[in-house]
């Protein structure tokens, strides 16, 4: 291939690239400017050429910390920076910017390449999602709490004696209210996590009794599907540093999912063992498993796995996102190991609170 052919190919790539691109020289003046950059910035190519890139983008990012200068200093690509620019008409526009610099023999900037795309639609969706979460949580939380409070008073006989059928009906309603409260808590957690306001009340805690209580609470649900639910504890465990209420939600969510997605007559095991940094709580099921292409999205907010052999499972797609965020807020990690047709294992890795250890009773 001749040098002329290479130049033609490069020119064609720059011109037709769907992502905005411009190239600057050592003085940060634009020497190439493609059609996508024209569309996003509103600057015609002829007017942009020869101008400084900071004048065309009109972004505080350019003045506070030039990505191209940073790329030269660090010797690497500056990837996926959020930036707010002003178009030629003065309109503010959100973009996502990547920058790479080519240095000369003395390590100074020789040429720079800026790649960016319009992020207006993405930012708008993020704002709408946050507003929706806020609306649902605040407008639903209060009436659900009031309904639950009056229901508890009815079950306590505050409005008079109840017969067995009435108790069964009211308990069914209470279960559904608690399920709805769980959804609302997940919404609230996501809202707090995304705004950096998730608060944990961490203290040293004995993991054994907490897990026994959680597992015992799922025995009835598991029995309805003839699922064998078991807990396996080692002879001793270190004390863990956790918010017990939030960690209860984490483990409960994982056990609930394991039961829901398991086949009738299968088994769900909660196994605790020592990891490198502390105890690991593993929830293992014999369900349909999760395909590799689904696993990379499994902890994303609002992501739902397509229906599989376990049938339709209700949910919001927020549970696992909240699980990951809560565990990571504790300084821990959550991992998934799964193979289609052979079940799944979710592993919650927790930090130790101290080197002191608690003796545990027999497994259940």
Protein backbone atom coordinates (compact mmCIF):
# COMPACT_ATOMS: atom_id res chain seq x y z
CA UNK A 1 0.00 0.00 0.00
CA UNK A 2 1.41 3.37 -1.03
CA UNK A 3 1.61 6.39 1.28
CA UNK A 4 -0.99 8.11 -0.89
CA UNK A 5 -3.39 5.19 -0.40
CA UNK A 6 -2.86 5.30 3.35
CA UNK A 7 -3.60 9.01 3.41
CA UNK A 8 -6.81 8.47 1.45
CA UNK A 9 -7.93 5.73 3.84
CA UNK A 10 -7.16 7.89 6.91
CA UNK A 11 -9.02 10.83 5.39
CA UNK A 12 -12.02 8.58 4.66
CA UNK A 13 -12.05 7.15 8.20
CA UNK A 14 -11.88 10.62 9.78
CA UNK A 15 -14.57 11.99 7.50
CA UNK A 16 -17.05 9.10 7.85
CA UNK A 17 -16.42 8.22 11.50
CA UNK A 18 -19.80 8.47 13.29
CA UNK A 19 -18.04 9.72 16.41
CA UNK A 20 -16.91 13.34 16.57
CA UNK A 21 -13.17 13.76 16.06
CA UNK A 22 -10.69 16.57 15.67
CA UNK A 23 -6.89 16.71 15.57
CA UNK A 24 -4.74 19.53 16.97
CA UNK A 25 -1.10 20.52 16.51
CA UNK A 26 1.49 21.36 19.15
CA UNK A 27 -0.16 24.75 19.74
CA UNK A 28 -3.55 23.09 20.30
CA UNK A 29 -4.88 24.53 17.05
CA UNK A 30 -7.32 22.38 15.10
CA UNK A 31 -5.92 20.91 11.87
CA UNK A 32 -8.67 18.33 11.19
CA UNK A 33 -12.36 18.40 12.05
CA UNK A 34 -14.90 15.79 10.91
CA UNK A 35 -18.60 16.02 10.10
CA UNK A 36 -19.74 14.53 13.42
CA UNK A 37 -17.75 17.22 15.26
CA UNK A 38 -19.49 19.86 13.12
CA UNK A 39 -22.89 18.45 14.07
CA UNK A 40 -22.22 18.34 17.83
CA UNK A 41 -20.39 21.68 18.22
CA UNK A 42 -22.25 23.65 15.57
CA UNK A 43 -18.92 24.85 14.15
CA UNK A 44 -18.46 24.47 10.37
CA UNK A 45 -15.20 22.76 9.52
CA UNK A 46 -13.81 25.78 7.68
CA UNK A 47 -14.35 28.02 10.71
CA UNK A 48 -13.03 25.49 13.23
CA UNK A 49 -9.74 24.87 11.40
CA UNK A 50 -6.95 27.01 12.84
CA UNK A 51 -8.82 27.79 16.07
CA UNK A 52 -7.69 26.58 19.47
CA UNK A 53 -9.66 23.55 20.62
CA UNK A 54 -10.60 25.34 23.87
CA UNK A 55 -12.28 28.08 21.84
CA UNK A 56 -14.37 25.56 19.89
CA UNK A 57 -15.37 23.37 22.84
CA UNK A 58 -15.68 26.27 25.31
CA UNK A 59 -15.54 23.82 28.22
CA UNK A 60 -14.22 24.32 31.74
CA UNK A 61 -12.47 20.96 31.31
CA UNK A 62 -10.09 22.60 28.83
CA UNK A 63 -9.05 25.34 31.25
CA UNK A 64 -9.03 23.36 34.50
CA UNK A 65 -7.08 20.34 33.24
CA UNK A 66 -6.42 19.98 29.52
CA UNK A 67 -6.94 16.27 28.74
CA UNK A 68 -4.30 16.38 25.98
CA UNK A 69 -1.68 17.85 28.33
CA UNK A 70 -2.62 15.21 30.89
CA UNK A 71 -2.29 12.50 28.23
CA UNK A 72 1.23 13.71 27.41
CA UNK A 73 2.25 13.82 31.07
CA UNK A 74 0.82 10.38 31.91
CA UNK A 75 1.64 8.70 28.61
CA UNK A 76 -1.82 7.20 28.28
CA UNK A 77 -5.26 7.82 26.81
CA UNK A 78 -7.66 9.91 28.90
CA UNK A 79 -10.86 7.91 28.43
CA UNK A 80 -14.54 8.71 28.81
CA UNK A 81 -14.50 12.09 30.57
CA UNK A 82 -17.80 13.85 31.17
CA UNK A 83 -17.68 17.43 29.93
CA UNK A 84 -20.09 20.30 29.35
CA UNK A 85 -19.42 22.37 26.23
CA UNK A 86 -20.98 25.41 24.60
CA UNK A 87 -21.89 25.07 20.95
CA UNK A 88 -21.24 27.86 18.46
CA UNK A 89 -24.77 29.15 19.13
CA UNK A 90 -24.14 29.24 22.89
CA UNK A 91 -26.18 26.14 23.75
CA UNK A 92 -24.86 23.98 26.60
CA UNK A 93 -24.34 20.36 25.63
CA UNK A 94 -23.09 17.33 27.58
CA UNK A 95 -20.45 15.19 25.87
CA UNK A 96 -18.29 12.19 26.73
CA UNK A 97 -14.70 12.88 25.69
CA UNK A 98 -11.61 10.72 25.15
CA UNK A 99 -8.19 12.24 24.44
CA UNK A 100 -4.87 10.85 23.22
CA UNK A 101 -1.66 12.82 22.65
CA UNK A 102 1.38 12.08 20.50
CA UNK A 103 4.60 13.37 22.07
CA UNK A 104 7.79 14.43 20.30
CA UNK A 105 11.28 13.28 21.23
CA UNK A 106 11.43 15.71 24.14
CA UNK A 107 8.11 14.54 25.59
CA UNK A 108 6.21 17.66 24.49
CA UNK A 109 2.88 17.62 22.70
CA UNK A 110 3.24 17.17 18.95
CA UNK A 111 -0.29 16.19 17.93
CA UNK A 112 -3.48 15.48 19.83
CA UNK A 113 -6.67 13.63 18.97
CA UNK A 114 -10.01 14.31 20.66
CA UNK A 115 -12.91 11.86 20.25
CA UNK A 116 -16.32 12.68 21.70
CA UNK A 117 -20.01 11.90 21.49
CA UNK A 118 -23.19 13.71 22.44
CA UNK A 119 -24.31 12.64 25.93
CA UNK A 120 -27.43 14.80 26.11
CA UNK A 121 -29.83 11.86 25.74
CA UNK A 122 -27.90 9.76 28.27
CA UNK A 123 -27.89 12.56 30.87
CA UNK A 124 -31.58 13.20 30.28
CA UNK A 125 -32.39 9.53 30.88
CA UNK A 126 -30.29 9.50 34.05
CA UNK A 127 -32.14 12.54 35.36
CA UNK A 128 -35.52 11.02 34.50
CA UNK A 129 -34.54 7.78 36.24
CA UNK A 130 -33.49 9.63 39.40
CA UNK A 131 -36.71 11.65 39.38
CA UNK A 132 -38.76 8.49 38.90
CA UNK A 133 -37.01 6.75 41.78
CA UNK A 134 -37.58 9.76 44.01
CA UNK A 135 -41.25 9.98 43.02
CA UNK A 136 -41.94 6.30 43.63
CA UNK A 137 -40.10 6.07 46.93
CA UNK A 138 -41.56 9.19 48.54
CA UNK A 139 -45.10 8.79 47.19
CA UNK A 140 -45.28 5.08 48.02
CA UNK A 141 -43.33 4.80 51.26
CA UNK A 142 -45.70 6.78 53.52
CA UNK A 143 -49.05 5.16 52.48
CA UNK A 144 -47.52 1.66 52.56
CA UNK A 145 -46.13 2.29 56.06
CA UNK A 146 -49.53 3.55 57.24
CA UNK A 147 -51.33 0.55 55.73
CA UNK A 148 -48.84 -1.82 57.35
CA UNK A 149 -49.28 -0.12 60.72
CA UNK A 150 -53.08 -0.43 60.69
CA UNK A 151 -52.80 -4.05 59.49
CA UNK A 152 -50.54 -4.92 62.43
CA UNK A 153 -53.08 -3.39 64.80
CA UNK A 154 -55.85 -5.52 63.26
CA UNK A 155 -53.76 -8.68 63.67
CA UNK A 156 -53.08 -7.72 67.29
CA UNK A 157 -56.87 -7.68 67.86
CA UNK A 158 -57.05 -3.94 68.46
CA UNK A 159 -60.30 -3.73 66.46
CA UNK A 160 -61.82 -6.85 67.94
CA UNK A 161 -61.32 -10.64 67.76
CA UNK A 162 -60.55 -12.32 64.41
CA UNK A 163 -61.43 -15.82 63.22
CA UNK A 164 -58.85 -18.09 61.58
CA UNK A 165 -59.90 -17.21 58.02
CA UNK A 166 -59.62 -13.48 58.70
CA UNK A 167 -56.16 -13.95 60.21
CA UNK A 168 -55.03 -15.91 57.12
CA UNK A 169 -56.33 -13.20 54.80
CA UNK A 170 -54.71 -10.41 56.78
CA UNK A 171 -51.39 -12.28 56.99
CA UNK A 172 -51.44 -12.71 53.20
CA UNK A 173 -51.97 -8.96 52.83
CA UNK A 174 -49.12 -8.28 55.28
CA UNK A 175 -46.76 -10.51 53.26
CA UNK A 176 -47.55 -8.54 50.12
CA UNK A 177 -47.09 -5.24 51.93
CA UNK A 178 -43.68 -6.41 53.14
CA UNK A 179 -42.77 -7.41 49.59
CA UNK A 180 -43.78 -3.94 48.40
CA UNK A 181 -41.74 -2.41 51.24
CA UNK A 182 -38.76 -4.41 49.97
CA UNK A 183 -39.17 -2.90 46.50
CA UNK A 184 -39.39 0.58 47.99
CA UNK A 185 -36.25 0.01 50.08
CA UNK A 186 -34.42 -1.11 46.95
CA UNK A 187 -35.53 2.04 45.14
CA UNK A 188 -34.39 4.14 48.11
CA UNK A 189 -31.03 2.38 48.25
CA UNK A 190 -30.38 2.98 44.56
CA UNK A 191 -31.30 6.65 44.97
CA UNK A 192 -29.01 7.00 48.00
CA UNK A 193 -26.18 5.07 46.35
CA UNK A 194 -26.28 7.16 43.17
CA UNK A 195 -26.25 10.37 45.20
CA UNK A 196 -23.54 9.09 47.56
CA UNK A 197 -25.86 9.21 50.60
CA UNK A 198 -26.04 5.53 51.61
CA UNK A 199 -25.38 5.45 55.37
CA UNK A 200 -24.23 2.32 57.19
CA UNK A 201 -24.33 1.73 60.94
CA UNK A 202 -21.41 -0.69 61.14
CA UNK A 203 -20.48 -2.56 64.29
CA UNK A 204 -18.80 -5.88 65.16
CA UNK A 205 -21.29 -8.69 64.63
CA UNK A 206 -21.48 -12.44 65.05
CA UNK A 207 -22.36 -13.84 61.64
CA UNK A 208 -23.57 -17.27 62.81
CA UNK A 209 -26.80 -16.26 64.62
CA UNK A 210 -27.66 -13.74 61.89
CA UNK A 211 -27.46 -16.39 59.16
CA UNK A 212 -29.40 -18.95 61.22
CA UNK A 213 -32.23 -16.46 61.71
CA UNK A 214 -32.32 -15.55 58.00
CA UNK A 215 -32.28 -19.15 56.81
CA UNK A 216 -34.97 -20.15 59.30
CA UNK A 217 -37.17 -17.38 57.93
CA UNK A 218 -37.06 -18.90 54.42
CA UNK A 219 -37.88 -22.50 55.41
CA UNK A 220 -41.61 -22.14 54.65
CA UNK A 221 -40.98 -20.50 51.25
CA UNK A 222 -38.51 -23.24 50.33
CA UNK A 223 -40.87 -26.01 51.50
CA UNK A 224 -43.60 -24.77 49.13
CA UNK A 225 -41.32 -25.72 46.21
CA UNK A 226 -39.99 -28.83 47.98
CA UNK A 227 -36.55 -27.22 48.03
CA UNK A 228 -33.99 -28.39 50.60
CA UNK A 229 -32.62 -25.24 52.24
CA UNK A 230 -29.53 -25.75 54.40
CA UNK A 231 -26.92 -23.71 56.25
CA UNK A 232 -23.31 -24.86 56.61
CA UNK A 233 -21.15 -23.02 59.15
CA UNK A 234 -17.51 -23.73 60.03
CA UNK A 235 -16.65 -24.48 63.70
CA UNK A 236 -15.59 -20.85 64.22
CA UNK A 237 -15.84 -17.54 62.42
CA UNK A 238 -14.24 -14.12 62.87
CA UNK A 239 -16.44 -11.26 63.98
CA UNK A 240 -17.49 -9.18 60.99
CA UNK A 241 -17.89 -5.40 60.69
CA UNK A 242 -21.37 -4.94 59.23
CA UNK A 243 -24.62 -3.03 59.33
CA UNK A 244 -26.72 -6.01 60.44
CA UNK A 245 -29.98 -4.68 58.97
CA UNK A 246 -28.47 -4.01 55.54
CA UNK A 247 -26.55 -7.30 55.51
CA UNK A 248 -29.77 -9.12 56.42
CA UNK A 249 -31.28 -7.59 53.27
CA UNK A 250 -28.28 -8.67 51.18
CA UNK A 251 -28.36 -12.32 52.27
CA UNK A 252 -32.16 -12.46 52.24
CA UNK A 253 -32.26 -11.12 48.69
CA UNK A 254 -29.79 -13.76 47.49
CA UNK A 255 -31.59 -16.63 49.24
CA UNK A 256 -34.95 -15.39 47.96
CA UNK A 257 -33.59 -15.31 44.38
CA UNK A 258 -32.03 -18.76 44.77
CA UNK A 259 -35.39 -20.23 45.85
CA UNK A 260 -37.35 -18.38 43.17
CA UNK A 261 -35.05 -19.45 40.34
CA UNK A 262 -34.57 -23.03 41.52
CA UNK A 263 -36.51 -25.99 40.15
CA UNK A 264 -38.99 -27.74 42.42
CA UNK A 265 -37.36 -30.49 44.43
CA UNK A 266 -33.90 -28.92 44.19
CA UNK A 267 -31.63 -27.59 46.89
CA UNK A 268 -30.30 -24.23 48.06
CA UNK A 269 -27.21 -24.14 50.26
CA UNK A 270 -25.84 -21.28 52.34
CA UNK A 271 -22.18 -22.11 52.91
CA UNK A 272 -19.76 -20.04 54.98
CA UNK A 273 -16.02 -20.46 54.62
CA UNK A 274 -12.87 -18.45 55.19
CA UNK A 275 -11.53 -16.25 52.41
CA UNK A 276 -8.29 -14.32 52.16
CA UNK A 277 -9.69 -11.11 53.66
CA UNK A 278 -12.46 -12.52 55.81
CA UNK A 279 -15.47 -14.85 55.75
CA UNK A 280 -17.28 -15.66 52.52
CA UNK A 281 -21.03 -16.35 52.49
CA UNK A 282 -21.91 -18.43 49.44
CA UNK A 283 -25.50 -18.97 48.31
CA UNK A 284 -25.59 -21.91 45.92
CA UNK A 285 -28.62 -23.12 43.96
CA UNK A 286 -29.46 -25.81 41.40
CA UNK A 287 -31.44 -23.55 39.07
CA UNK A 288 -31.08 -23.01 35.31
CA UNK A 289 -27.90 -20.96 35.69
CA UNK A 290 -27.04 -17.65 34.03
CA UNK A 291 -25.62 -17.30 30.53
CA UNK A 292 -22.18 -15.61 30.26
CA UNK A 293 -23.59 -12.68 28.26
CA UNK A 294 -26.11 -12.04 31.06
CA UNK A 295 -23.58 -12.28 33.88
CA UNK A 296 -21.80 -9.04 32.98
CA UNK A 297 -25.06 -7.11 33.43
CA UNK A 298 -26.48 -9.03 36.39
CA UNK A 299 -25.64 -6.30 38.94
CA UNK A 300 -26.85 -3.39 36.76
CA UNK A 301 -29.82 -1.36 38.03
CA UNK A 302 -33.17 -2.33 36.46
CA UNK A 303 -31.61 -5.28 34.58
CA UNK A 304 -33.80 -8.37 34.38
CA UNK A 305 -32.64 -11.77 33.14
CA UNK A 306 -34.83 -13.09 30.31
CA UNK A 307 -37.23 -15.85 31.36
CA UNK A 308 -35.61 -19.25 31.66
CA UNK A 309 -36.55 -22.73 32.76
CA UNK A 310 -37.62 -21.49 36.19
CA UNK A 311 -40.57 -19.65 34.64
CA UNK A 312 -41.61 -16.04 35.18
CA UNK A 313 -40.15 -14.45 38.30
CA UNK A 314 -41.52 -11.09 39.42
CA UNK A 315 -39.13 -8.29 40.34
CA UNK A 316 -37.81 -4.82 39.60
CA UNK A 317 -34.24 -5.58 38.56
CA UNK A 318 -32.99 -3.53 41.53
CA UNK A 319 -32.27 -6.28 44.06
CA UNK A 320 -28.82 -7.34 42.87
CA UNK A 321 -27.76 -3.77 42.14
CA UNK A 322 -28.56 -2.92 45.76
CA UNK A 323 -26.78 -6.09 46.97
CA UNK A 324 -23.57 -5.11 45.17
CA UNK A 325 -23.70 -1.51 46.36
CA UNK A 326 -24.35 -2.46 50.00
CA UNK A 327 -21.60 -5.09 50.08
CA UNK A 328 -19.08 -2.74 48.46
CA UNK A 329 -20.07 0.03 50.91
CA UNK A 330 -18.96 -2.41 53.65
CA UNK A 331 -15.58 -2.77 51.95
CA UNK A 332 -16.52 -6.23 50.70
CA UNK A 333 -17.11 -7.81 47.31
CA UNK A 334 -19.81 -9.90 45.68
CA UNK A 335 -19.02 -12.42 42.95
CA UNK A 336 -21.03 -14.73 40.72
CA UNK A 337 -20.10 -18.16 39.42
CA UNK A 338 -22.66 -19.73 37.11
CA UNK A 339 -22.98 -22.16 34.25
CA UNK A 340 -26.17 -22.60 32.21
CA UNK A 341 -27.94 -25.78 33.28
CA UNK A 342 -25.83 -26.21 36.42
CA UNK A 343 -27.02 -23.53 38.82
CA UNK A 344 -25.45 -20.40 40.26
CA UNK A 345 -23.34 -19.39 43.25
CA UNK A 346 -23.30 -15.87 44.65
CA UNK A 347 -20.37 -15.20 46.99
CA UNK A 348 -20.42 -12.31 49.47
CA UNK A 349 -16.90 -11.56 50.74
CA UNK A 350 -16.93 -9.66 54.03
CA UNK A 351 -14.18 -7.85 55.97
CA UNK A 352 -13.18 -8.96 59.44
CA UNK A 353 -13.97 -6.72 62.40
CA UNK A 354 -11.27 -8.21 64.63
CA UNK A 355 -9.19 -11.32 65.01
CA UNK A 356 -11.43 -12.62 67.82
CA UNK A 357 -13.46 -15.63 66.78
CA UNK A 358 -16.92 -16.91 67.69
CA UNK A 359 -17.67 -20.58 68.19
CA UNK A 360 -20.69 -21.81 66.22
CA UNK A 361 -23.19 -24.52 66.94
CA UNK A 362 -24.02 -27.38 64.57
CA UNK A 363 -25.10 -26.79 60.96
CA UNK A 364 -28.74 -26.82 59.99
